[in-house]
N, CA, C and O atoms as a GROMACS GRO file, in nm:
protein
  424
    1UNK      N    1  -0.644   1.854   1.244
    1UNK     CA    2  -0.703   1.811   1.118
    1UNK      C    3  -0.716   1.659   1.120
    1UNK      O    4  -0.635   1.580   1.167
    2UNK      N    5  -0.849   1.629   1.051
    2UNK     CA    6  -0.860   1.485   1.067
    2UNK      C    7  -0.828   1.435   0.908
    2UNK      O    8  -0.850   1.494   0.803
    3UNK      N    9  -0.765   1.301   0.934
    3UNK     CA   10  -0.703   1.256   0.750
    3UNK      C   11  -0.794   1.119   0.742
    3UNK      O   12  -0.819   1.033   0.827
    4UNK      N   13  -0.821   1.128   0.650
    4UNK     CA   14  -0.885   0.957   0.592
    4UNK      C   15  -0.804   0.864   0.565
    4UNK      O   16  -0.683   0.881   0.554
    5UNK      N   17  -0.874   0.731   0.550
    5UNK     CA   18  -0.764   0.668   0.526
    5UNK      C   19  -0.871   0.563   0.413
    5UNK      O   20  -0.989   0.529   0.403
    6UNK      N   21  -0.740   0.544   0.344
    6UNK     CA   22  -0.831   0.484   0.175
    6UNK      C   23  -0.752   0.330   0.139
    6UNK      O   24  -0.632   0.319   0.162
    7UNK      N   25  -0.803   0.257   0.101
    7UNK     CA   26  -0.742   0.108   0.084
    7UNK      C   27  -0.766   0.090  -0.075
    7UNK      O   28  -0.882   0.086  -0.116
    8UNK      N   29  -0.650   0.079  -0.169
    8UNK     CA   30  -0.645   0.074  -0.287
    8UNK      C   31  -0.576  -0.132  -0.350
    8UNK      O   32  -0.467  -0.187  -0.362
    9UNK      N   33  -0.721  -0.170  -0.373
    9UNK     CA   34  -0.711  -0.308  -0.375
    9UNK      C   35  -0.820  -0.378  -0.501
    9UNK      O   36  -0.924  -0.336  -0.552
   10UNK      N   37  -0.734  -0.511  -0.522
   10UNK     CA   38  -0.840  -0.583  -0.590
   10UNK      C   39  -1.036  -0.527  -0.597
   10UNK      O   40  -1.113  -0.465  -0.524
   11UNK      N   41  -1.040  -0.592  -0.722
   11UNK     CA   42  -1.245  -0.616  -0.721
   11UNK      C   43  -1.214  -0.723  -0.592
   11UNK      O   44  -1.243  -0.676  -0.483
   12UNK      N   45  -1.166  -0.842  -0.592
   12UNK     CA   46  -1.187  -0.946  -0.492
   12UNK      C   47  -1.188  -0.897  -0.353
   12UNK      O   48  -1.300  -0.900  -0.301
   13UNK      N   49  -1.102  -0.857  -0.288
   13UNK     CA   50  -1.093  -0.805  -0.167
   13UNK      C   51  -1.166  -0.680  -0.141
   13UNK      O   52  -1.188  -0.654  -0.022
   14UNK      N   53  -1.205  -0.605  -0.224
   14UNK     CA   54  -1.254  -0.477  -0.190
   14UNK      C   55  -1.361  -0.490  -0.099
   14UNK      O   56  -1.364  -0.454   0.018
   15UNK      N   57  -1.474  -0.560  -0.184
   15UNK     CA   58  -1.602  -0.600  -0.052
   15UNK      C   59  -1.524  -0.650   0.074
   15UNK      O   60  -1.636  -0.667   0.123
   16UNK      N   61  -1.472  -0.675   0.134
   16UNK     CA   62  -1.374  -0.704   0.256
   16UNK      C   63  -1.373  -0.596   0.351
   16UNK      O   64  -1.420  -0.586   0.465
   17UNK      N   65  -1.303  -0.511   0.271
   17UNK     CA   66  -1.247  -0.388   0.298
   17UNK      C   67  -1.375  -0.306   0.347
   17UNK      O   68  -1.382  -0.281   0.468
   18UNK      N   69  -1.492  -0.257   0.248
   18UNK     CA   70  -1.572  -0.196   0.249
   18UNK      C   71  -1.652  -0.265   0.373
   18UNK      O   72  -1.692  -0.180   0.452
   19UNK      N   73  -1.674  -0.353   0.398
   19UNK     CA   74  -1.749  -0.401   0.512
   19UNK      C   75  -1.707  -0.371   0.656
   19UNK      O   76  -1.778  -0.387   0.755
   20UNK      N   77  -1.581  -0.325   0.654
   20UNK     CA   78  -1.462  -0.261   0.734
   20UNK      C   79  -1.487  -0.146   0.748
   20UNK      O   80  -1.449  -0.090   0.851
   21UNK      N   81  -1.552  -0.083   0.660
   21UNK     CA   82  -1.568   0.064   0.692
   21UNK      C   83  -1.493   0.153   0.606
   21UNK      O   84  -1.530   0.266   0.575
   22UNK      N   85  -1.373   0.092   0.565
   22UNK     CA   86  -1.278   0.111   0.447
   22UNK      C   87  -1.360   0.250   0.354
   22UNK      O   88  -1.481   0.273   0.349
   23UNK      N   89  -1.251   0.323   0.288
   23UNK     CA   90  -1.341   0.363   0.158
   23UNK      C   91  -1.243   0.332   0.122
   23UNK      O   92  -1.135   0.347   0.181
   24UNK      N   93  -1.271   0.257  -0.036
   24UNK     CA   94  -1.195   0.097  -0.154
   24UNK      C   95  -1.192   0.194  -0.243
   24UNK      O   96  -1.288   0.261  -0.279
   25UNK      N   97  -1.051   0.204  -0.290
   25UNK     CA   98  -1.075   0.197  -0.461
   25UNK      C   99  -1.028   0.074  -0.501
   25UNK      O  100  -0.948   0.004  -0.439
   26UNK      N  101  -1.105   0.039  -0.659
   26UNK     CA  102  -1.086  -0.062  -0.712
   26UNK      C  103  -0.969  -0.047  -0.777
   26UNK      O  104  -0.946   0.071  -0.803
   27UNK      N  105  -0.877  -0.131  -0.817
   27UNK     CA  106  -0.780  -0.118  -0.940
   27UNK      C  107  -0.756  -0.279  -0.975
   27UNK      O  108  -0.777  -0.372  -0.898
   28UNK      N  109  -0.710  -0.287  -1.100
   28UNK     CA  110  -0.648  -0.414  -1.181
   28UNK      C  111  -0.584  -0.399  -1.221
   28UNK      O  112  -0.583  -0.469  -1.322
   29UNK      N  113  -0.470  -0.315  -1.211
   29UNK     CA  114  -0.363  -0.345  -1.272
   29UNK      C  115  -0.247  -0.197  -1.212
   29UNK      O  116  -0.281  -0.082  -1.184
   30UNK      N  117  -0.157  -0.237  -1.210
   30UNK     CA  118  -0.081  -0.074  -1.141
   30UNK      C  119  -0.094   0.006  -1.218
   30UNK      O  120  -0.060   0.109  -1.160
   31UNK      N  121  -0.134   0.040  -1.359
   31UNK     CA  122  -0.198   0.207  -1.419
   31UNK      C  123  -0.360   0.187  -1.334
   31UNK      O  124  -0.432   0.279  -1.370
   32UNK      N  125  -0.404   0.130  -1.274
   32UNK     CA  126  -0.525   0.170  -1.225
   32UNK      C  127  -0.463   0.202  -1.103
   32UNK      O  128  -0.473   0.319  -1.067
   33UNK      N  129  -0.391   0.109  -1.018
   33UNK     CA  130  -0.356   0.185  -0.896
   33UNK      C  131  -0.317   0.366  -0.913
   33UNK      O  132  -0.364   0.462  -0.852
   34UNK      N  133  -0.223   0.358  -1.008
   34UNK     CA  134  -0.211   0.487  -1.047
   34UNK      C  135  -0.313   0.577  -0.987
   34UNK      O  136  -0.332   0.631  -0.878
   35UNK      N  137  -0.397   0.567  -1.159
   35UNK     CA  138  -0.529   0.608  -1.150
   35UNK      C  139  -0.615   0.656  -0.972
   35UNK      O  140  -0.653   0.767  -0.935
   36UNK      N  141  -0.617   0.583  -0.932
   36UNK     CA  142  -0.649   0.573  -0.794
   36UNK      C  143  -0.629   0.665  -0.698
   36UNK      O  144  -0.701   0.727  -0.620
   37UNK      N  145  -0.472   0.658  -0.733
   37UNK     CA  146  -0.352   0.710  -0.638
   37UNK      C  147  -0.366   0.874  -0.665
   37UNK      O  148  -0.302   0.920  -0.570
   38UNK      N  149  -0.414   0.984  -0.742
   38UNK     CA  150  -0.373   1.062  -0.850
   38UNK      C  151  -0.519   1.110  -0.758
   38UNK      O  152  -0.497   1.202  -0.679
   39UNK      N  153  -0.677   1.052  -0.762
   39UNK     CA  154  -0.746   1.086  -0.724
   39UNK      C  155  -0.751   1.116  -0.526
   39UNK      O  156  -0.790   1.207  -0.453
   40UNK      N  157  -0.687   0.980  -0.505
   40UNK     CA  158  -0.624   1.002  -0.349
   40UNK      C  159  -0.573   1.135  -0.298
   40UNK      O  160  -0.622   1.201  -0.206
   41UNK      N  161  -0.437   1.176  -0.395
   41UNK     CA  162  -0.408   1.254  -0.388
   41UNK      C  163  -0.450   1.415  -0.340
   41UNK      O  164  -0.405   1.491  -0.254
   42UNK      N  165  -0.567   1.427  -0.449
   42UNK     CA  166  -0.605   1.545  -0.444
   42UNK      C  167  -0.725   1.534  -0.334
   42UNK      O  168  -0.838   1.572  -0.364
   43UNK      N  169  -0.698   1.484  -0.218
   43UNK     CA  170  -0.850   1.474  -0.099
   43UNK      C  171  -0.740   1.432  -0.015
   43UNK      O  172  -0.643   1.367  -0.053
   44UNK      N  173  -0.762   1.471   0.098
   44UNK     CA  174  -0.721   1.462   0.243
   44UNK      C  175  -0.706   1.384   0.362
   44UNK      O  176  -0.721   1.398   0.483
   45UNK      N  177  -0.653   1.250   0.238
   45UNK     CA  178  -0.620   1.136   0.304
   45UNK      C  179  -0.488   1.157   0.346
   45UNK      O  180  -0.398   1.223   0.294
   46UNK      N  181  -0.491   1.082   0.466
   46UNK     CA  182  -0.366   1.067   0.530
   46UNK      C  183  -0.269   0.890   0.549
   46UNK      O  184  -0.153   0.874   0.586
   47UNK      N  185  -0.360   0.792   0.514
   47UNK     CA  186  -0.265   0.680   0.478
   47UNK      C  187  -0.364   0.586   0.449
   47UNK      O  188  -0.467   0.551   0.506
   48UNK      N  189  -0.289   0.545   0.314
   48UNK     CA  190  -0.333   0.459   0.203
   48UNK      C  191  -0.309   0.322   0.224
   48UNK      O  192  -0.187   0.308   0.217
   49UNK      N  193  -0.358   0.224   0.244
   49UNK     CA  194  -0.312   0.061   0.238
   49UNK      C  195  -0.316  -0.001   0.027
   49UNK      O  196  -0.418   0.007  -0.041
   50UNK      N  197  -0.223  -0.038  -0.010
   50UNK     CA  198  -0.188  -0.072  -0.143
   50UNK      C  199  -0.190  -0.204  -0.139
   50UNK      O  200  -0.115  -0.253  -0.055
   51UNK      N  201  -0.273  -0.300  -0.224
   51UNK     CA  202  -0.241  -0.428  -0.212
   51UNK      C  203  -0.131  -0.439  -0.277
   51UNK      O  204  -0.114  -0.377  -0.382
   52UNK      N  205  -0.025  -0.529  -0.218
   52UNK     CA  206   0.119  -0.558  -0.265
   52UNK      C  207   0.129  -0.662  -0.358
   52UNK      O  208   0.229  -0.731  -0.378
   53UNK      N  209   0.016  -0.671  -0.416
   53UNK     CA  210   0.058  -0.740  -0.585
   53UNK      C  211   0.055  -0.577  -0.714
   53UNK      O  212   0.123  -0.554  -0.814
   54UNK      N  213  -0.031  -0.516  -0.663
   54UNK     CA  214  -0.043  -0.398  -0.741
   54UNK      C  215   0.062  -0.345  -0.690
   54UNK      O  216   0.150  -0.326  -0.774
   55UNK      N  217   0.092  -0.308  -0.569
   55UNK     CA  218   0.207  -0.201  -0.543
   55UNK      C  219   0.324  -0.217  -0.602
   55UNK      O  220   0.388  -0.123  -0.648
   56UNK      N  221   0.371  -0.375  -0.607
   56UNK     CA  222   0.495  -0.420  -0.651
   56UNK      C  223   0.484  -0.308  -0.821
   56UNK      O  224   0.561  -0.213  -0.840
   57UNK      N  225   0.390  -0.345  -0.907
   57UNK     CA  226   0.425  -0.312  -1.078
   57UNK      C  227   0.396  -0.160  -1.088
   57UNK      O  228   0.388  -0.096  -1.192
   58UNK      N  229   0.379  -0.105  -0.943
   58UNK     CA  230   0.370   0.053  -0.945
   58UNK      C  231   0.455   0.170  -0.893
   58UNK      O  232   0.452   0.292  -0.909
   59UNK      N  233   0.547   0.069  -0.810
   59UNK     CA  234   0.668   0.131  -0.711
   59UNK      C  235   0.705   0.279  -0.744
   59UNK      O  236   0.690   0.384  -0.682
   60UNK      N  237   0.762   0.247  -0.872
   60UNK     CA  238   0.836   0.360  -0.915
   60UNK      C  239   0.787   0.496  -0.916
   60UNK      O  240   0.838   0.598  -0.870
   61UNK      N  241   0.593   0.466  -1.027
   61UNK     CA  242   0.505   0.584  -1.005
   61UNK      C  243   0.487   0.636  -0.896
   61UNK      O  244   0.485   0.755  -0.863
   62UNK      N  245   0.471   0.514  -0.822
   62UNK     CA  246   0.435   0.584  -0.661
   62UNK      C  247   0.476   0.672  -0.593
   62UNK      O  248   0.418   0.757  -0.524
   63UNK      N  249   0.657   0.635  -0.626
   63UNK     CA  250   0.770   0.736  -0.543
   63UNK      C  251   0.788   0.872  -0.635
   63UNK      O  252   0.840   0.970  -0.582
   64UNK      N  253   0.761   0.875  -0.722
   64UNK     CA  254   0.772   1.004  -0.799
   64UNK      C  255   0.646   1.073  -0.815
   64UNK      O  256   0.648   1.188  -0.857
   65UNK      N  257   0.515   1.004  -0.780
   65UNK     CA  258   0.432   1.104  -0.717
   65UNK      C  259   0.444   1.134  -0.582
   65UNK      O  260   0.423   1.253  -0.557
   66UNK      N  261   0.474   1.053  -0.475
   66UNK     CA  262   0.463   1.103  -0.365
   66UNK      C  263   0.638   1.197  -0.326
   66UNK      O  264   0.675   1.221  -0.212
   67UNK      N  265   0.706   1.229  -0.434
   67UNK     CA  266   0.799   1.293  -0.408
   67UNK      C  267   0.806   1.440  -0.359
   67UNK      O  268   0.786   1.534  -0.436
   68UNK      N  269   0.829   1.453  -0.256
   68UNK     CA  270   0.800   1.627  -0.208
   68UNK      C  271   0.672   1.634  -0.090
   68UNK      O  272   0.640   1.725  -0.014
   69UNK      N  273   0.620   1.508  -0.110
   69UNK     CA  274   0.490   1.534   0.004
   69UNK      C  275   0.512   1.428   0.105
   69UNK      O  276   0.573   1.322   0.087
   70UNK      N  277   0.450   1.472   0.221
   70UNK     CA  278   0.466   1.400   0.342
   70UNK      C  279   0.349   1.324   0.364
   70UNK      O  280   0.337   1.236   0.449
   71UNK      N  281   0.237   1.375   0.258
   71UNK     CA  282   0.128   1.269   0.335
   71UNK      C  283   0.028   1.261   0.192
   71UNK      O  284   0.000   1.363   0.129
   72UNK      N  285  -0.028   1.109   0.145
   72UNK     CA  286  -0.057   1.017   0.283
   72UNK      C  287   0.042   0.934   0.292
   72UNK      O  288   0.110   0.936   0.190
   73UNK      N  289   0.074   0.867   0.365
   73UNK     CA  290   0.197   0.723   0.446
   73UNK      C  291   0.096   0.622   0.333
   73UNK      O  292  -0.023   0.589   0.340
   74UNK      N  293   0.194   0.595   0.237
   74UNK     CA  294   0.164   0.445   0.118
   74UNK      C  295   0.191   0.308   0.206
   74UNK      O  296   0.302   0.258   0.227
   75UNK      N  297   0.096   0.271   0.241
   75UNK     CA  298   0.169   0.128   0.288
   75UNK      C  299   0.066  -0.007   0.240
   75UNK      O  300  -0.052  -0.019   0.272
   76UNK      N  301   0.157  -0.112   0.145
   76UNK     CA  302   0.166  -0.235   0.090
   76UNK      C  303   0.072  -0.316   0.200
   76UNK      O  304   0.096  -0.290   0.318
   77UNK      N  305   0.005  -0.378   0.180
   77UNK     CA  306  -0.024  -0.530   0.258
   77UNK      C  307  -0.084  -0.604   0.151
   77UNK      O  308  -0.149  -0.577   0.050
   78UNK      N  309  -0.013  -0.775   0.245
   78UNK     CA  310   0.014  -0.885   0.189
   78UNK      C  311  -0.119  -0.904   0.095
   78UNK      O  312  -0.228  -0.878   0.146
   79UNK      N  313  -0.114  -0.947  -0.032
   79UNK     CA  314  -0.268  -0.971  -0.147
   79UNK      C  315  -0.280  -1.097  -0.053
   79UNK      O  316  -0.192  -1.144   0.020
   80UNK      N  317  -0.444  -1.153  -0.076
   80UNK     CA  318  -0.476  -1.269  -0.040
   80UNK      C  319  -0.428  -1.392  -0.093
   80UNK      O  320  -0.409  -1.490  -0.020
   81UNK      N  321  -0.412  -1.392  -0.183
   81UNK     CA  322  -0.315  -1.482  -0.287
   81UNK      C  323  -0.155  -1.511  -0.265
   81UNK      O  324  -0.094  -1.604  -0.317
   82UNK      N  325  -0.099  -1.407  -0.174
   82UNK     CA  326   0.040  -1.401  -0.207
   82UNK      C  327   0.085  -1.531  -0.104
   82UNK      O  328   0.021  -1.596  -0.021
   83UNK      N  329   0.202  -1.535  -0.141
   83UNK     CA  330   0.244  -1.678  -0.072
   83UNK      C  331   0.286  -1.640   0.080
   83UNK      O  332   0.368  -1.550   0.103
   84UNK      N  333   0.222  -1.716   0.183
   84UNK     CA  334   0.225  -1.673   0.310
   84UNK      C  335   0.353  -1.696   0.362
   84UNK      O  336   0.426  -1.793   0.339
   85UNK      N  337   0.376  -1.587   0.444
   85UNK     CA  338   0.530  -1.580   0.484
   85UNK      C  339   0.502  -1.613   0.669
   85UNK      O  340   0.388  -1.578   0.695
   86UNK      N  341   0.547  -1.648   0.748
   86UNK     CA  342   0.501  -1.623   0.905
   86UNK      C  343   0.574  -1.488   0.908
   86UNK      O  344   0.674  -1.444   0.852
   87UNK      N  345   0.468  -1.431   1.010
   87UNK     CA  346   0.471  -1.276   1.086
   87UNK      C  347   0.648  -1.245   1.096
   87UNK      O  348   0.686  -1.135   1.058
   88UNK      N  349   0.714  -1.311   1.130
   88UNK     CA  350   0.854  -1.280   1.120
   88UNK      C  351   0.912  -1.236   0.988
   88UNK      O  352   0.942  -1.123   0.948
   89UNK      N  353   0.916  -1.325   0.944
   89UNK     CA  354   0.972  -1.312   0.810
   89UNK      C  355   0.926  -1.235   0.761
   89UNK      O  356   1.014  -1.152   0.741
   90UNK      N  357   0.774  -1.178   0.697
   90UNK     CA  358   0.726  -1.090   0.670
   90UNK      C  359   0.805  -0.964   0.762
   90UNK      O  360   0.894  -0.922   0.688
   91UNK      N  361   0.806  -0.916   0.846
   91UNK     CA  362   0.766  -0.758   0.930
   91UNK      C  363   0.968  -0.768   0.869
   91UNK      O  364   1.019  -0.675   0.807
   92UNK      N  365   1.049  -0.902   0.906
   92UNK     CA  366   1.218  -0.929   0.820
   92UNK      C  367   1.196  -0.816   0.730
   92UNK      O  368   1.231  -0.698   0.730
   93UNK      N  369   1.107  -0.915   0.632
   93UNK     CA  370   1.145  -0.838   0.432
   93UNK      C  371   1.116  -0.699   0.473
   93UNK      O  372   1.200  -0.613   0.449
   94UNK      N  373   0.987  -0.664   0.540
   94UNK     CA  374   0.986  -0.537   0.541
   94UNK      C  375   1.083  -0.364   0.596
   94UNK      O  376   1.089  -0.243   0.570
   95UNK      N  377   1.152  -0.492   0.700
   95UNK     CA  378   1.268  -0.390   0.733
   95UNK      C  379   1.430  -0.356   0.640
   95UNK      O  380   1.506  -0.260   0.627
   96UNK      N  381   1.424  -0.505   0.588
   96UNK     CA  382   1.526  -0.479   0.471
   96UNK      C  383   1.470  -0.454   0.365
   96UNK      O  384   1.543  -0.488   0.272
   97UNK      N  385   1.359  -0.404   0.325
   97UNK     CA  386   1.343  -0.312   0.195
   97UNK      C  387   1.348  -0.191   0.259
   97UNK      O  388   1.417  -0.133   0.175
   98UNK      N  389   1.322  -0.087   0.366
   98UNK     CA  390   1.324  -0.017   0.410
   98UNK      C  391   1.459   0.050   0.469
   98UNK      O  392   1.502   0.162   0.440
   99UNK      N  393   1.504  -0.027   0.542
   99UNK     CA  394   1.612   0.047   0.598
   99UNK      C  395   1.733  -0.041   0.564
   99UNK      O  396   1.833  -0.028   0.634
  100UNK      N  397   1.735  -0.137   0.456
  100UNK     CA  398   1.855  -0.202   0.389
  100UNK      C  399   1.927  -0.308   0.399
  100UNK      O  400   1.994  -0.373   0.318
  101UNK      N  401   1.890  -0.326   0.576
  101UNK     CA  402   1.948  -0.386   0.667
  101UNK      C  403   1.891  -0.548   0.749
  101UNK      O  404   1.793  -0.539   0.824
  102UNK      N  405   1.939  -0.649   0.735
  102UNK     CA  406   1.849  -0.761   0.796
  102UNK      C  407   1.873  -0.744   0.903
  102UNK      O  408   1.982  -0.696   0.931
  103UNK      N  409   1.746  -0.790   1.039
  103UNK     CA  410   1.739  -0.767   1.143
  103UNK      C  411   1.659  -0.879   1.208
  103UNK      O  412   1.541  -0.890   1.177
  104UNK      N  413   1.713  -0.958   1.292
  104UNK     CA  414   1.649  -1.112   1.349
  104UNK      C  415   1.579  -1.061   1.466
  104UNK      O  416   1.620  -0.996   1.562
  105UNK      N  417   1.452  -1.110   1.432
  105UNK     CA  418   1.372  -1.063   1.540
  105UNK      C  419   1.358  -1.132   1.634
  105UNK      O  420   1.313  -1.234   1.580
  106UNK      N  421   1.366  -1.161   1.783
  106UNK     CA  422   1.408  -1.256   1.869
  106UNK      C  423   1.213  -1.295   1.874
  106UNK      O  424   1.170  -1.386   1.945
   0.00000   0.00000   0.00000
């Protein structure tokens, strides 16, 4: 089985995305990510990219819809706006929100 994959982001970035080949949903605000997310759902995507200014004010919805299902894989990337971290530090935060634990990447 083949899965899609859907990028749930800003009006700003979306043309980005879509020029990518992307299929965009728009959202402004995390009840639109919601929104989004709810329609994702029910179609046969298999992993979602969330801009991580929306993902942050949606966390919670997120995990209690995607509770019980294995797919699609939700994954955050950095908004254009957000304050740039270098590649270390970034992939850092991401392993200690995940698995709890800080881990120095040589």
């Amino acid at each position: 089985m083949r899965y899609r994959v859907a990028v749930i982001t800003d009006p700003e970035t979306a043309t980005g995305f879509r020029l990518a080949g992307a299929e965009v949903f728009e959202a402004e605000t995390p009840e639109g990510v919601m929104g989004a997310l709810r329609e994702v759902l029910r179609e046969d995507y298999g992993l979602v990219a969330v801009n991580e200014d929306l993902f942050a004010g949606a966390q919670e919805e997120i995990r209690r819809a995607m509770r019980g299902r294995d797919l699609p894989v939700i994954v955050p990337f950095p908004a254009p706006r957000a304050r740039l971290e270098s590649g270390e530090e970034y992939i850092a935060r991401l392993v200690k929100e995940h698995i709890g634990f800080y881990v120095k990447l040589r």
